Short mmCIF file of C-alpha atoms in Angstrom, two decimals:
data_model
loop_
_atom_site.label_atom_id
_atom_site.label_comp_id
_atom_site.label_asym_id
_atom_site.label_seq_id
_atom_site.Cartn_x
_atom_site.Cartn_y
_atom_site.Cartn_z
CA MET S 1 -4.72 49.62 -37.23
CA LYS S 2 -3.14 48.88 -33.88
CA ARG S 3 0.63 48.30 -33.93
CA ILE S 4 1.62 44.88 -32.61
CA SER S 5 4.08 45.13 -29.75
CA GLU S 6 6.90 42.68 -29.08
CA ALA S 7 4.95 41.28 -26.12
CA GLU S 8 1.97 40.54 -28.34
CA LYS S 9 3.85 38.80 -31.16
CA PRO S 10 4.11 35.31 -29.59
CA GLY S 11 0.36 35.27 -28.96
CA LEU S 12 -0.29 36.28 -32.55
CA VAL S 13 2.03 33.53 -33.81
CA ILE S 14 0.13 30.97 -31.73
CA ALA S 15 -3.17 32.12 -33.23
CA LEU S 16 -1.78 32.03 -36.77
CA MET S 17 -0.41 28.52 -36.24
CA LEU S 18 -3.82 27.21 -35.23
CA ILE S 19 -5.53 29.01 -38.12
CA PHE S 20 -2.95 27.52 -40.50
CA ILE S 21 -3.72 24.00 -39.21
CA LEU S 22 -7.41 24.57 -39.90
CA PHE S 23 -6.62 24.87 -43.62
CA GLU S 24 -3.30 23.05 -44.16
CA ARG S 25 -4.85 19.83 -45.50
CA PHE S 26 -7.16 21.79 -47.80
CA LEU S 27 -4.22 23.81 -49.17
CA ILE S 28 -2.17 20.67 -49.79
CA GLN S 29 -5.14 19.06 -51.53
CA CYS S 30 -5.40 22.17 -53.72
CA GLY S 31 -1.84 21.63 -54.92
CA LEU S 32 0.53 23.27 -52.46
CA PRO S 33 3.50 21.07 -51.44
CA GLY S 34 3.14 18.98 -48.30
CA ALA S 35 6.29 20.66 -46.99
CA ILE S 36 4.20 23.69 -45.99
CA ILE S 37 3.49 21.91 -42.71
CA TYR S 38 7.09 22.69 -41.68
CA LEU S 39 6.12 26.33 -41.39
CA LEU S 40 4.78 25.24 -38.01
CA ASP S 41 8.31 24.18 -37.01
CA ILE S 42 9.68 27.61 -37.91
CA ALA S 43 6.95 29.19 -35.79
CA ASN S 44 7.71 26.78 -32.96
CA MET S 45 11.40 27.70 -33.04
CA TYR S 46 10.42 31.36 -32.72
CA LEU S 47 8.20 30.52 -29.74
CA LEU S 48 10.98 28.52 -28.09
CA ILE S 49 13.39 31.44 -28.47
CA GLN S 50 10.82 33.76 -26.90
CA ILE S 51 10.25 31.36 -23.99
CA LEU S 52 14.00 31.15 -23.31
CA TYR S 53 14.50 34.90 -23.80
CA ASN S 54 11.75 35.69 -21.31
CA LYS S 55 13.09 33.05 -18.89
CA LYS S 56 9.73 31.35 -18.54
CA VAL S 57 10.79 27.70 -18.38
CA GLU S 58 11.06 27.20 -14.62
CA ARG S 59 7.38 26.42 -14.03
CA PHE S 60 7.47 23.70 -16.70
CA TRP S 61 10.31 21.71 -15.19
CA VAL S 62 8.21 18.54 -14.68
CA TRP S 63 7.18 18.53 -18.34
CA ILE S 64 10.70 19.31 -19.54
CA VAL S 65 12.35 16.64 -17.39
CA SER S 66 9.77 14.03 -18.42
CA TYR S 67 10.23 14.72 -22.12
CA ALA S 68 14.03 14.88 -21.74
CA ILE S 69 14.14 11.48 -20.05
CA LEU S 70 11.88 10.02 -22.74
CA ILE S 71 13.94 11.43 -25.61
CA ILE S 72 17.39 10.65 -24.21
CA ALA S 73 16.47 7.07 -23.29
CA ALA S 74 14.82 6.37 -26.65
CA ALA S 75 17.68 7.96 -28.61
CA LEU S 76 20.29 5.90 -26.74
CA VAL S 77 18.30 2.73 -27.39
CA ALA S 78 18.03 3.65 -31.08
CA LEU S 79 21.78 3.88 -31.75
CA PRO S 80 22.73 0.18 -31.38
CA ASN S 81 19.52 -0.84 -33.14
CA TYR S 82 20.18 1.10 -36.37
CA SER S 83 21.98 -1.90 -37.88
CA VAL S 84 19.13 -4.24 -36.94
CA TRP S 85 16.09 -2.18 -37.94
CA GLY S 86 17.51 0.17 -40.57
CA GLY S 87 16.99 3.45 -38.74
CA ASN S 88 19.39 6.39 -38.84
CA VAL S 89 20.18 9.69 -37.16
CA VAL S 90 17.88 11.65 -39.49
CA TYR S 91 14.89 9.51 -38.57
CA THR S 92 15.72 9.89 -34.88
CA ILE S 93 15.95 13.68 -35.19
CA ILE S 94 12.58 13.80 -36.97
CA GLU S 95 11.00 11.70 -34.24
CA ILE S 96 12.48 13.97 -31.56
CA ARG S 97 10.93 16.91 -33.44
CA ASN S 98 7.57 15.12 -33.46
CA ILE S 99 7.71 14.82 -29.67
CA VAL S 100 9.05 18.23 -28.60
CA ARG S 101 6.90 20.36 -30.93
CA PHE S 102 3.85 19.92 -28.72
CA LEU S 103 5.80 20.64 -25.53
CA ILE S 104 7.11 23.90 -27.00
CA PHE S 105 3.65 24.90 -28.21
CA PHE S 106 2.06 24.05 -24.85
CA MET S 107 4.62 26.11 -22.94
CA ALA S 108 4.18 29.03 -25.33
CA CYS S 109 0.39 29.01 -24.95
CA ALA S 110 0.66 28.90 -21.17
CA THR S 111 3.29 31.65 -21.16
CA PHE S 112 2.05 34.21 -23.67
CA LEU S 113 -1.76 33.91 -23.67
CA THR S 114 -4.26 35.45 -21.25
CA LYS S 115 -7.94 34.81 -20.66
CA ASP S 116 -8.91 37.45 -23.21
CA SER S 117 -6.51 36.28 -25.90
CA ILE S 118 -7.27 32.60 -25.48
CA ASP S 119 -11.01 33.35 -25.58
CA LYS S 120 -10.52 35.07 -28.94
CA ILE S 121 -8.72 32.06 -30.35
CA PHE S 122 -11.38 29.71 -29.02
CA ARG S 123 -14.05 31.88 -30.69
CA ILE S 124 -12.19 31.57 -33.99
CA LEU S 125 -12.28 27.79 -33.61
CA VAL S 126 -16.02 27.95 -32.82
CA ALA S 127 -16.69 30.04 -35.96
CA TYR S 128 -14.63 27.63 -38.04
CA PHE S 129 -16.56 24.70 -36.56
CA TYR S 130 -19.84 26.11 -37.90
CA ILE S 131 -18.37 26.82 -41.35
CA ASN S 132 -16.69 23.43 -41.57
CA SER S 133 -19.86 21.64 -40.44
CA ILE S 134 -21.80 23.26 -43.27
CA TYR S 135 -19.08 22.17 -45.69
CA ILE S 136 -19.20 18.58 -44.36
CA ILE S 137 -22.98 18.47 -44.81
CA TYR S 138 -22.52 19.73 -48.37
CA GLN S 139 -19.92 17.01 -49.01
CA TYR S 140 -22.23 14.37 -47.57
CA PHE S 141 -24.83 15.04 -50.24
CA THR S 142 -22.48 15.76 -53.15
CA PHE S 143 -19.25 13.77 -52.70
CA HIS S 144 -19.56 10.10 -53.69
CA PRO S 145 -16.09 8.81 -54.62
CA GLU S 146 -15.85 5.49 -56.42
CA GLY S 147 -13.83 2.60 -55.10
CA THR S 148 -14.18 3.39 -51.40
CA TRP S 149 -16.16 1.37 -48.89
CA MET S 150 -15.95 4.00 -46.13
CA ARG S 151 -17.10 7.35 -47.50
CA GLY S 152 -17.34 8.87 -44.02
CA ASP S 153 -13.55 8.89 -43.64
CA LEU S 154 -13.38 11.33 -46.55
CA LEU S 155 -16.03 13.84 -45.46
CA ASN S 156 -13.94 16.29 -43.47
CA GLY S 157 -14.77 19.74 -44.85
CA PHE S 158 -11.70 21.96 -45.04
CA PHE S 159 -9.67 19.18 -43.46
CA GLY S 160 -9.73 17.52 -46.86
CA THR S 161 -11.27 14.54 -48.61
CA ALA S 162 -8.50 12.10 -47.72
CA THR S 163 -8.17 9.54 -44.98
CA GLY S 164 -6.94 11.12 -41.75
CA GLY S 165 -9.08 14.24 -41.87
CA ASN S 166 -11.49 12.70 -39.35
CA THR S 167 -8.75 12.97 -36.74
CA PHE S 168 -8.70 16.75 -37.15
CA VAL S 169 -12.50 17.02 -37.16
CA ASN S 170 -12.67 14.98 -33.96
CA ALA S 171 -9.99 17.02 -32.14
CA LEU S 172 -11.58 20.32 -33.19
CA MET S 173 -15.09 19.30 -32.09
CA LEU S 174 -13.81 18.14 -28.71
CA VAL S 175 -11.99 21.40 -28.05
CA VAL S 176 -14.94 23.54 -29.19
CA ILE S 177 -17.57 21.65 -27.18
CA VAL S 178 -15.47 21.54 -23.99
CA TYR S 179 -14.79 25.28 -24.29
CA LEU S 180 -18.47 26.13 -24.82
CA LEU S 181 -19.58 23.86 -21.99
CA ASN S 182 -17.12 25.58 -19.66
CA ALA S 183 -18.15 29.03 -20.90
CA TRP S 184 -21.85 28.23 -20.39
CA SER S 185 -21.27 26.88 -16.89
CA ASN S 186 -19.36 30.11 -16.12
CA LYS S 187 -22.31 32.14 -17.49
CA GLU S 188 -20.17 33.59 -20.28
CA VAL S 189 -22.42 32.38 -23.11
CA ARG S 190 -26.10 31.55 -23.46
CA PHE S 191 -27.57 28.06 -23.38
CA LEU S 192 -28.16 28.00 -27.15
CA SER S 193 -24.48 28.77 -27.74
CA LEU S 194 -23.74 25.33 -26.30
CA PHE S 195 -26.90 23.48 -27.30
CA VAL S 196 -26.74 24.15 -31.05
CA PRO S 197 -23.07 23.22 -31.71
CA LEU S 198 -23.33 20.17 -29.44
CA ILE S 199 -26.28 18.83 -31.42
CA ILE S 200 -24.59 19.67 -34.71
CA SER S 201 -21.37 17.93 -33.66
CA VAL S 202 -23.22 14.73 -32.77
CA ALA S 203 -25.04 14.79 -36.11
CA ILE S 204 -21.74 15.34 -37.93
CA ALA S 205 -20.19 12.42 -36.05
CA GLY S 206 -22.96 10.18 -37.38
CA MET S 207 -22.48 11.44 -40.94
CA ILE S 208 -18.73 10.85 -41.04
CA GLU S 209 -18.68 7.60 -39.04
CA LEU S 210 -16.94 9.08 -36.01
CA LYS S 211 -18.10 6.48 -33.50
CA ALA S 212 -15.62 7.49 -30.80
CA TYR S 213 -17.18 10.94 -30.56
CA PHE S 214 -20.31 9.53 -28.92
CA VAL S 215 -18.14 8.09 -26.15
CA GLU S 216 -16.13 11.29 -25.87
CA VAL S 217 -19.25 13.45 -25.49
CA ALA S 218 -20.50 11.13 -22.75
CA VAL S 219 -17.19 11.47 -20.89
CA ILE S 220 -17.28 15.26 -21.25
CA TYR S 221 -20.80 15.58 -19.96
CA VAL S 222 -20.43 13.13 -17.07
CA TRP S 223 -17.35 15.01 -15.87
CA TYR S 224 -19.24 18.29 -16.17
CA LEU S 225 -22.10 16.92 -14.06
CA ILE S 226 -19.61 15.81 -11.42
CA ARG S 227 -17.38 18.89 -11.34
CA LYS S 228 -19.62 21.90 -11.95
CA LYS S 229 -22.09 23.38 -9.46
CA LYS S 230 -25.48 24.09 -10.99
CA SER S 231 -28.42 26.33 -10.09
CA ASN S 232 -31.97 24.97 -10.26
CA LYS S 233 -32.46 26.66 -13.62
CA GLU S 234 -29.30 25.06 -14.96
CA LYS S 235 -30.42 21.67 -13.70
CA TRP S 236 -33.60 21.91 -15.78
CA MET S 237 -31.59 23.10 -18.77
CA ASN S 238 -29.38 20.05 -18.34
CA VAL S 239 -32.43 17.79 -18.40
CA VAL S 240 -33.49 19.39 -21.70
CA LEU S 241 -29.97 19.09 -23.10
CA ILE S 242 -29.56 15.45 -22.06
CA VAL S 243 -32.92 14.42 -23.52
CA ALA S 244 -32.21 16.25 -26.79
CA LEU S 245 -28.72 14.79 -26.89
CA LEU S 246 -29.98 11.23 -26.40
CA VAL S 247 -32.52 11.69 -29.19
CA VAL S 248 -29.91 13.08 -31.59
CA VAL S 249 -27.34 10.42 -30.65
CA TYR S 250 -29.91 7.70 -31.31
CA ALA S 251 -30.88 9.30 -34.63
CA ALA S 252 -27.21 9.76 -35.61
CA ILE S 253 -26.41 6.13 -34.84
CA GLN S 254 -29.43 4.92 -36.83
CA TYR S 255 -28.45 7.16 -39.73
CA MET S 256 -24.89 5.86 -39.53
CA LEU S 257 -26.12 2.27 -39.59
CA LEU S 258 -28.25 3.09 -42.62
CA GLU S 259 -25.21 4.49 -44.42
CA TYR S 260 -22.80 1.86 -43.08
CA PRO S 261 -24.91 -1.25 -42.27
CA TRP S 262 -21.85 -3.39 -41.50
CA PHE S 263 -21.45 -1.40 -38.25
CA ARG S 264 -24.60 -2.94 -36.77
CA GLU S 265 -22.71 -5.69 -34.97
CA THR S 266 -19.88 -3.43 -33.79
CA MET S 267 -22.32 -0.91 -32.27
CA SER S 268 -23.93 -3.52 -29.99
CA ILE S 269 -22.71 -4.07 -26.42
CA LYS S 270 -21.18 -7.36 -27.50
CA GLY S 271 -19.57 -5.71 -30.51
CA ILE S 272 -18.10 -2.88 -28.43
CA LEU S 273 -16.63 -5.28 -25.88
CA GLN S 274 -15.22 -7.41 -28.68
CA SER S 275 -13.64 -4.40 -30.40
CA VAL S 276 -11.92 -3.46 -27.14
CA THR S 277 -10.61 -6.93 -26.29
CA ASP S 278 -10.24 -8.65 -29.66
CA THR S 279 -6.67 -9.21 -30.83
CA ASN S 280 -7.60 -9.70 -34.49
CA GLY S 281 -7.06 -6.03 -35.23
CA TYR S 282 -8.81 -2.88 -36.37
CA THR S 283 -9.87 -4.24 -39.76
CA GLY S 284 -10.34 -7.79 -38.52
CA GLU S 285 -7.35 -9.05 -40.53
CA GLN S 286 -3.68 -9.08 -39.49
CA ASP S 287 -3.40 -5.62 -38.01
CA LEU S 288 -3.37 -4.45 -34.40
CA ASN S 289 -6.25 -3.64 -32.08
CA ARG S 290 -6.04 -0.08 -30.76
CA PHE S 291 -6.54 -1.18 -27.14
CA THR S 292 -4.75 -4.56 -27.06
CA GLY S 293 -2.08 -3.82 -29.67
CA ILE S 294 0.64 -3.31 -27.06
CA PHE S 295 0.18 -6.85 -25.77
CA THR S 296 0.13 -8.29 -29.29
CA ILE S 297 3.39 -6.48 -30.09
CA SER S 298 4.97 -7.76 -26.86
CA LYS S 299 4.11 -11.34 -27.74
CA SER S 300 4.25 -11.57 -31.53
CA ILE S 301 6.85 -8.95 -32.50
CA PHE S 302 9.07 -8.53 -29.44
CA HIS S 303 8.65 -12.24 -28.61
CA GLY S 304 8.62 -11.54 -24.88
CA GLU S 305 12.05 -9.88 -24.94
CA LEU S 306 12.04 -7.82 -21.73
CA GLY S 307 14.46 -5.15 -22.96
CA GLU S 308 12.37 -4.35 -26.03
CA ILE S 309 9.11 -4.49 -24.07
CA LEU S 310 10.45 -1.99 -21.54
CA LEU S 311 12.41 0.36 -23.82
CA GLY S 312 11.30 -0.41 -27.39
CA ILE S 313 13.65 -0.41 -30.38
CA GLY S 314 14.48 3.29 -30.22
CA LEU S 315 13.37 6.54 -31.83
CA GLY S 316 13.54 6.38 -35.61
CA ASN S 317 13.76 2.62 -36.02
CA ALA S 318 10.05 2.10 -36.70
CA VAL S 319 9.07 5.25 -38.57
CA SER S 320 6.11 4.78 -40.91
CA TYR S 321 7.50 7.13 -43.58
CA SER S 322 10.57 6.95 -45.80
CA ILE S 323 13.25 9.35 -47.00
CA GLY S 324 14.47 8.79 -50.53
CA GLY S 325 12.36 5.64 -50.73
CA ASN S 326 14.32 3.93 -47.95
CA ALA S 327 11.90 2.58 -45.37
CA THR S 328 13.12 1.00 -42.14
CA VAL S 329 13.38 -2.78 -41.90
CA PHE S 330 10.75 -2.74 -39.15
CA ASN S 331 8.29 -0.85 -41.34
CA GLN S 332 8.86 -3.23 -44.25
CA LEU S 333 8.22 -6.24 -42.03
CA TYR S 334 5.28 -4.96 -39.99
CA ASP S 335 3.58 -2.20 -41.97
CA ALA S 336 0.62 -4.53 -42.56
CA THR S 337 -0.11 -4.45 -38.81
CA HIS S 338 -0.91 -0.71 -39.15
CA TYR S 339 1.01 -0.02 -35.95
CA SER S 340 1.30 3.65 -36.93
CA TRP S 341 -2.50 4.12 -36.91
CA PHE S 342 -2.54 4.45 -33.12
CA SER S 343 -0.32 6.67 -31.00
CA ASN S 344 0.06 4.10 -28.22
CA THR S 345 1.35 1.27 -30.44
CA TYR S 346 3.66 3.63 -32.33
CA VAL S 347 5.12 4.96 -29.07
CA PHE S 348 5.35 1.48 -27.55
CA ILE S 349 7.37 0.05 -30.43
CA GLN S 350 9.93 2.87 -30.31
CA ASN S 351 9.82 3.74 -26.60
CA GLY S 352 8.47 0.63 -24.87
CA PHE S 353 6.31 0.57 -21.75
CA PHE S 354 8.63 3.23 -20.35
CA GLY S 355 7.62 5.67 -23.08
CA VAL S 356 3.92 4.84 -22.83
CA ALA S 357 4.08 5.35 -19.06
CA ILE S 358 5.67 8.79 -19.47
CA TYR S 359 3.02 9.88 -21.97
CA ILE S 360 0.22 8.82 -19.63
CA PHE S 361 2.00 10.37 -16.62
CA ILE S 362 2.15 13.75 -18.37
CA PHE S 363 -1.61 13.82 -18.91
CA VAL S 364 -2.33 12.57 -15.39
CA TYR S 365 0.00 15.26 -14.04
CA MET S 366 -1.85 17.89 -16.07
CA PHE S 367 -5.12 16.66 -14.61
CA PHE S 368 -4.04 16.92 -10.96
CA LYS S 369 -1.57 19.81 -11.12
CA LYS S 370 -2.90 23.00 -9.53
CA LYS S 371 -4.05 25.42 -12.23
CA THR S 372 -3.28 29.15 -12.37
CA ASN S 373 -6.45 29.94 -14.34
CA LYS S 374 -9.38 28.68 -12.27
CA GLU S 375 -11.96 29.77 -14.85
CA MET S 376 -10.61 27.29 -17.38
CA LYS S 377 -9.32 24.47 -15.20
CA PHE S 378 -12.32 22.35 -16.24
CA ILE S 379 -11.09 22.53 -19.85
CA THR S 380 -7.64 21.29 -18.91
CA GLU S 381 -9.02 18.51 -16.72
CA ILE S 382 -11.41 17.03 -19.24
CA ILE S 383 -9.03 17.44 -22.19
CA ALA S 384 -6.34 15.63 -20.16
CA VAL S 385 -8.76 12.72 -19.68
CA LEU S 386 -9.69 12.73 -23.36
CA ALA S 387 -6.01 12.94 -24.34
CA VAL S 388 -5.39 9.56 -22.69
CA PHE S 389 -8.33 8.15 -24.68
CA LEU S 390 -7.02 9.71 -27.91
CA PHE S 391 -3.57 8.28 -27.18
CA PHE S 392 -5.04 4.78 -27.40
CA TYR S 393 -7.84 5.37 -29.89
CA GLY S 394 -6.11 6.97 -32.89
CA GLU S 395 -3.23 9.07 -34.16
CA ALA S 396 -4.37 12.57 -33.16
CA LEU S 397 -1.43 13.07 -30.80
CA LYS S 398 1.12 12.28 -33.51
CA THR S 399 -0.39 14.59 -36.14
CA ASP S 400 -0.91 18.35 -36.34
CA ALA S 401 -4.37 17.79 -34.82
CA GLY S 402 -2.46 17.47 -31.56
CA TYR S 403 -1.92 21.24 -31.55
CA PHE S 404 -5.65 21.71 -30.83
CA VAL S 405 -5.38 19.34 -27.87
CA TYR S 406 -2.28 20.97 -26.36
CA PHE S 407 -3.73 24.45 -26.90
CA ALA S 408 -6.78 23.45 -24.84
CA LEU S 409 -4.60 21.75 -22.22
CA ALA S 410 -2.66 24.99 -21.73
CA SER S 411 -5.80 26.98 -20.91
CA GLY S 412 -5.53 26.06 -17.24
CA TRP S 413 -2.07 27.64 -16.98
CA ILE S 414 -2.43 30.83 -19.02
CA MET S 415 -1.24 34.20 -17.77
CA VAL S 416 -3.64 35.75 -15.27
CA SER S 417 -1.55 38.67 -14.02
CA LYS S 418 -2.75 42.12 -15.12
CA LYS S 419 0.87 43.22 -15.28
CA LYS S 420 1.40 41.31 -18.51
CA CYS S 421 -1.89 41.26 -20.35
CA VAL S 422 -1.37 40.12 -23.92
CA GLU S 423 -4.01 41.37 -26.34
CA ILE S 424 -4.06 39.81 -29.80
CA LEU S 425 -6.18 39.75 -32.92
CA GLU S 426 -7.46 43.31 -32.53
#
């Protein structure tokens, strides 16, 4: 067995972190304590030490400054608001951790991985995708929990049979499909290596009621058609793929409507437009709409107060969890709005428009910033676009599913010099 060198260890830690996330929810469901997720923080601290030790922070100064401004501003706003909203220093520290963990992981991936090593990790994710898809199909036919009106939310394979697993399934499928599409366009894999998982992913989306995935696949493929040059043979293959995809999407939607007939109105053009613009909320009751929630908060919760609209109420003053049973005053008053279900509303309440703008700026910057790894710049570009969508659509970027997203984002900036080739997982 090959001895792992010091230079290879950070890359191995990155791979192990992602593998751990693939099974963390399953392990917790099997009885392990939820605190095992903090193993990721220990690994992140190791990666941060390695980044600083190797003096590799200078090329990330835009990211670091952006996050620093966001954190400092939100922490300063939080302090005078503790007495009003019931936050405290511990909550603020936890929220700072929730923000910086992805920055550290992104920098580590871009610093310590190479094309070969990142390909190996991507291939692990592809293999897991197939295994997990089989498990989801098995659950679809065998798992029928009582007392739930939305069974699809619970069919997540190794991501567990609890609400929230869909977020992980969605993030994984996006990363896998974007990687395979890029690899196929670069002639690194065969057509079937893309065709089969793409069709499977669309079918899975229909089974587990992952409506957003249909939109995400359309965005991915449109950007591919715009950005990638294609030979005549590839053009014909694309025709075959598009036709097959349209057939499967139609079948998946029909199957989803059969399983969940109440979606029929929401899947129409009128229903989609209404879901985007309606202020009644996600469930149609008193909660927030994922796309208009910011404006509802500005009017109904912040009451037009300019300071709160611009800067929020500070990090830690609106956390959706409690320590020792002590929830914040804000959470007690507004938990019914489900503001924590969407990253954009959660960030807006604590960081204001200023925080939302910084989040969006970071992804826009990633999109336009010149990449060091030309072979994978398509992955970074399209994931940056999808990250903005995920920021508004759900909570992926505030859960451990975000590690998949930031791993893919880093692919455009991985090490390309032969002088420091990091080989892992051998």
